[in-house]
Tab-separated table of C-alpha atoms in Angstrom:
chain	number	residue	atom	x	y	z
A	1287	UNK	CA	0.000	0.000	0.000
A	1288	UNK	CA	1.082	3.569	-0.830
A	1289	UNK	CA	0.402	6.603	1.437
A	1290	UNK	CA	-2.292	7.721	-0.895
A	1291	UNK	CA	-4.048	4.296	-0.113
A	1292	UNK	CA	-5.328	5.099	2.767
A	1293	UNK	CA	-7.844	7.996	3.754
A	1294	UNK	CA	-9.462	8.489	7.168
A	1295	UNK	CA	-12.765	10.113	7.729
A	1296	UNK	CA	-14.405	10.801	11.030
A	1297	UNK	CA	-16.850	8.407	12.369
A	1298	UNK	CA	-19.849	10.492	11.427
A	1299	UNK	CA	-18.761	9.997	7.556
A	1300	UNK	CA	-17.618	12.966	4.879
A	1301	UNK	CA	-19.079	16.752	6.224
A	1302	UNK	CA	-20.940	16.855	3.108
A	1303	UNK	CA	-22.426	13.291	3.927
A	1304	UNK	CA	-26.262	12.887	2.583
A	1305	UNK	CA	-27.889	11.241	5.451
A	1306	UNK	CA	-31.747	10.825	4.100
A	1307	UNK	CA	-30.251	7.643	2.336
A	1308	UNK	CA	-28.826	6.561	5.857
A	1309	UNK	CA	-31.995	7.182	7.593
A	1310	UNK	CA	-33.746	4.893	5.195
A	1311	UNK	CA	-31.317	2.261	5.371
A	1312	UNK	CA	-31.370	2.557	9.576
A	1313	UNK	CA	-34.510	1.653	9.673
A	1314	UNK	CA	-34.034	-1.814	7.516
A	1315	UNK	CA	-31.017	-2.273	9.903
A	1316	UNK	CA	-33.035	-2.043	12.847
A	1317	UNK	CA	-35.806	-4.235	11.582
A	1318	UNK	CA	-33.093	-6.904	10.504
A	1319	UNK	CA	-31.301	-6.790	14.412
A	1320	UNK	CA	-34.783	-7.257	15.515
A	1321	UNK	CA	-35.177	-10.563	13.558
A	1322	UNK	CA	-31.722	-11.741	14.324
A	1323	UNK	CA	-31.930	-11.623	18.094
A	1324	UNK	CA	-35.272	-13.124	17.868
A	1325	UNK	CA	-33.821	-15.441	15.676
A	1326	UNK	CA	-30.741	-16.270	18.987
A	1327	UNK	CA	-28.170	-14.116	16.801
A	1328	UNK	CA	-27.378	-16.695	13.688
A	1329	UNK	CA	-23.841	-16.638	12.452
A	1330	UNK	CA	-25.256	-14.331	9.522
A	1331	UNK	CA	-24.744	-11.812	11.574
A	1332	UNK	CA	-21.714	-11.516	10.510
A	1333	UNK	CA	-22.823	-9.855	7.076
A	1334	UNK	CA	-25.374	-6.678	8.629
A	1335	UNK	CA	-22.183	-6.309	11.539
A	1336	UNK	CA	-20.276	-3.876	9.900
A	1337	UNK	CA	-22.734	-1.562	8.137
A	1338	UNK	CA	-24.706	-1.414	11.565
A	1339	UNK	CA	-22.128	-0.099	13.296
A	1340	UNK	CA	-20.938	1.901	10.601
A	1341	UNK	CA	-24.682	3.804	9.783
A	1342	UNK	CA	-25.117	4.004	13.567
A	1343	UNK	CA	-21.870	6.295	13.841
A	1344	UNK	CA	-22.576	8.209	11.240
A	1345	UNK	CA	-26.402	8.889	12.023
A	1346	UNK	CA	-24.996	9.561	15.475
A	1347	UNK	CA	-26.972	6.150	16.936
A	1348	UNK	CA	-24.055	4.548	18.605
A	1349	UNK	CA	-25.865	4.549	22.042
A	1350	UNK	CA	-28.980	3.492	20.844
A	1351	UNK	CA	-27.107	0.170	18.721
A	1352	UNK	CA	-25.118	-0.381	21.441
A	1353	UNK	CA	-26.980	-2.567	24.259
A	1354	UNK	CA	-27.735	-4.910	21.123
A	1355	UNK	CA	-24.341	-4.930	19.951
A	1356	UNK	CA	-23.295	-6.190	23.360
A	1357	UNK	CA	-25.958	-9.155	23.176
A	1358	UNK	CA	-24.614	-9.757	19.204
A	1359	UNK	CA	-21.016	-10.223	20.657
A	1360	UNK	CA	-21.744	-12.269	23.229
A	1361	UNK	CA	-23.641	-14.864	21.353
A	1362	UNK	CA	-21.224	-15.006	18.559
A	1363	UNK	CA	-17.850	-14.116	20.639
A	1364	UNK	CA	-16.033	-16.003	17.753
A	1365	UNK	CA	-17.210	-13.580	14.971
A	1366	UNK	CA	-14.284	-11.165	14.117
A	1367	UNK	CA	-16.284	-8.718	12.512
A	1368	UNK	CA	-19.309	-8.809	15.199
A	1369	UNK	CA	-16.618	-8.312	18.058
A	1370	UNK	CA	-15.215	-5.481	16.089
A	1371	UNK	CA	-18.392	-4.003	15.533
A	1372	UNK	CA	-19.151	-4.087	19.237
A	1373	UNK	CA	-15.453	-2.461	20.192
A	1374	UNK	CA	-15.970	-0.142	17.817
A	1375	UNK	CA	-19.490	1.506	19.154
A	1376	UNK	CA	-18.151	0.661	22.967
A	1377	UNK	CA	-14.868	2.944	22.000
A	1378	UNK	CA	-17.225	5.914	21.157
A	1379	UNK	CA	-19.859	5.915	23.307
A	1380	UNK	CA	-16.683	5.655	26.257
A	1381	UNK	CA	-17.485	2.105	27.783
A	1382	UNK	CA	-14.504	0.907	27.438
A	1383	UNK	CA	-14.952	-2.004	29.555
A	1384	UNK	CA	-17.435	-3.725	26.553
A	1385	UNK	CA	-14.433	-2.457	24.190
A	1386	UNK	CA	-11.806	-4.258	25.756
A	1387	UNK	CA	-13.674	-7.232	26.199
A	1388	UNK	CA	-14.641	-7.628	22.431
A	1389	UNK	CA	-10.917	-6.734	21.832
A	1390	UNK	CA	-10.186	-9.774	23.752
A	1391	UNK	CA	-12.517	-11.958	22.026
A	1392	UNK	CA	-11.152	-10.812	17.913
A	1393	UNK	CA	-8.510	-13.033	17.198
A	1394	UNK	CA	-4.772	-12.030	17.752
A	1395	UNK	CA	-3.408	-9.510	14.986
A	1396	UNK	CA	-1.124	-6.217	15.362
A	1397	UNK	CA	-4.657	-4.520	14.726
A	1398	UNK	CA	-6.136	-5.745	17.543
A	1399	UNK	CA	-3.306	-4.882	19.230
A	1400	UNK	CA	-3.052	-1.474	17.933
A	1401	UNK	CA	-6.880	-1.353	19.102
A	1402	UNK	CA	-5.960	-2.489	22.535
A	1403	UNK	CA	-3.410	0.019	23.037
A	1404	UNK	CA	-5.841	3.463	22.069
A	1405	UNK	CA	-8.904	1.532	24.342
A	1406	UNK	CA	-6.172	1.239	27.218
A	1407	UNK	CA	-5.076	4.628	26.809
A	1408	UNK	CA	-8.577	5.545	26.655
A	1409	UNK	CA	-9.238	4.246	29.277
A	1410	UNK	CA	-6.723	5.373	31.840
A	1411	UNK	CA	-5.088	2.078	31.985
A	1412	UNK	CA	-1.936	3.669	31.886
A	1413	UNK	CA	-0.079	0.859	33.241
A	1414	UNK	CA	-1.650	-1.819	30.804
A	1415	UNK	CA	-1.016	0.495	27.825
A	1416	UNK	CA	2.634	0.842	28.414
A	1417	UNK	CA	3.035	-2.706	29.271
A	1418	UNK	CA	1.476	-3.711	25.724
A	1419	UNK	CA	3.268	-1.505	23.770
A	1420	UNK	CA	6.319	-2.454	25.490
A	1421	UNK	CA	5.649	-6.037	25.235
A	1422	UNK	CA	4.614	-6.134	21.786
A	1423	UNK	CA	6.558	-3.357	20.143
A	1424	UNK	CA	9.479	-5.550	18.250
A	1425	UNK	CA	6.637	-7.600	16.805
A	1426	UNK	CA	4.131	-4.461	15.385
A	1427	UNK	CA	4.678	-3.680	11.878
A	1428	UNK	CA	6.554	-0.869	11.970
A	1429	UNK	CA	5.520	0.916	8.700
A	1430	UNK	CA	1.645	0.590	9.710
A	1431	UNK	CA	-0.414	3.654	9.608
A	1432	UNK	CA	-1.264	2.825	13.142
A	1433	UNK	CA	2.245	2.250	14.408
A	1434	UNK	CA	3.499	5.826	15.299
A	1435	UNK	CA	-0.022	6.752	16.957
A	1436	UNK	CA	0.480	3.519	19.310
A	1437	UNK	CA	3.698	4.465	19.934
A	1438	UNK	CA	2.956	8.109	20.955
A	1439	UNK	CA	0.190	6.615	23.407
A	1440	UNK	CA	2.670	4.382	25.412
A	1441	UNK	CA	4.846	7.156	25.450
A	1442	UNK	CA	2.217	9.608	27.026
A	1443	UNK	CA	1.140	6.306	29.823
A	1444	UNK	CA	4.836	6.456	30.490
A	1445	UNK	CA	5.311	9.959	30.724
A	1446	UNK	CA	1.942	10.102	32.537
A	1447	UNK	CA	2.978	7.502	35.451
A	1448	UNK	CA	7.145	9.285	35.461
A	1449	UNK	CA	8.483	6.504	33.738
A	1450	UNK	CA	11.218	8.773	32.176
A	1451	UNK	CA	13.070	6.052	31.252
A	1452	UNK	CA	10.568	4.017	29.546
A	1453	UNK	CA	9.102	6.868	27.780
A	1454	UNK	CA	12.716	7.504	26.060
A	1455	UNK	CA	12.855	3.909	25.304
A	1456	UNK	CA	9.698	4.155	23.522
A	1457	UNK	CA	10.704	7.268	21.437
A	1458	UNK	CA	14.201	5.560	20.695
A	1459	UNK	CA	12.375	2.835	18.748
């Protein structure tokens, strides 16, 4: 991937975003998660997972997606993209406790990892953050577009609990 690859928009979508479409399509989400929890959360799932999270951020309905998110995750803990979809609407409505606990549950990757270190940090688990970065900063790929953010984040838990030492180690790498 080049530079150019990669764009990042704000949770809410573009500032020009036409939501009217959205709104429509909420509504076919919501009947759809009504059907699948009555239905005891099938593994298809999987396929509404990311565009429910996804329209609920932008439409600004992360709360209101969130309690059946949880129940989603938990029935189907083995679902990558259901766990991610929970961590993701935990993250921004600031339970961070659901967030970490769906991070848990995605299977091992240096993006999960990258997720676990912003939820720590997040979450004022300074001590947790810097251990993770610490412990898995050799293995992270260093020329991800996630890599100098996570890095910056143990450095500020460091910094934050006088670690001096560790910090510098951190901004030697």
């Amino acid at each position: 991937h080049k530079e150019s690859d990669f764009y990042i928009i704000t949770a809410s979508g573009p500032a020009n975003l036409n939501t009217t479409p959205l709104q429509s399509a909420w509504s076919d989400i919501q009947c759809c998660v009504v059907l699948l929890k009555q239905a005891g959360w099938p593994n298809n799932i999987e396929f509404l997972a990311d565009i429910w999270g996804s329209v609920a951020l932008m439409l600004g309905r992360a709360k209101e997606a969130l309690p059946a998110a949880k129940e989603a995750a938990a029935a189907r803990p083995s679902l990558e993209v259901v766990q991610r979809n929970l961590e993701i609407l935990a993250v921004h409505e600031g339970d961070n406790e659901s967030a970490l606990e769906a991070n848990e549950r995605r299977a091992e990757s240096a993006d999960r990892t990258f997720s676990r270190i912003s939820i720590l940090h997040q979450a004022r688990k300074y001590h947790a953050c810097l251990a993770t970065i610490e412990a898995e900063c050799e293995l992270l790929p260093k020329m991800h577009e996630r890599y100098p953010v996570s890095l910056v984040l143990g450095v500020l838990a460091a910094e934050h609990l006088l670690f001096k030492d560790r910090a510098e180690a951190l901004l030697a790498q």
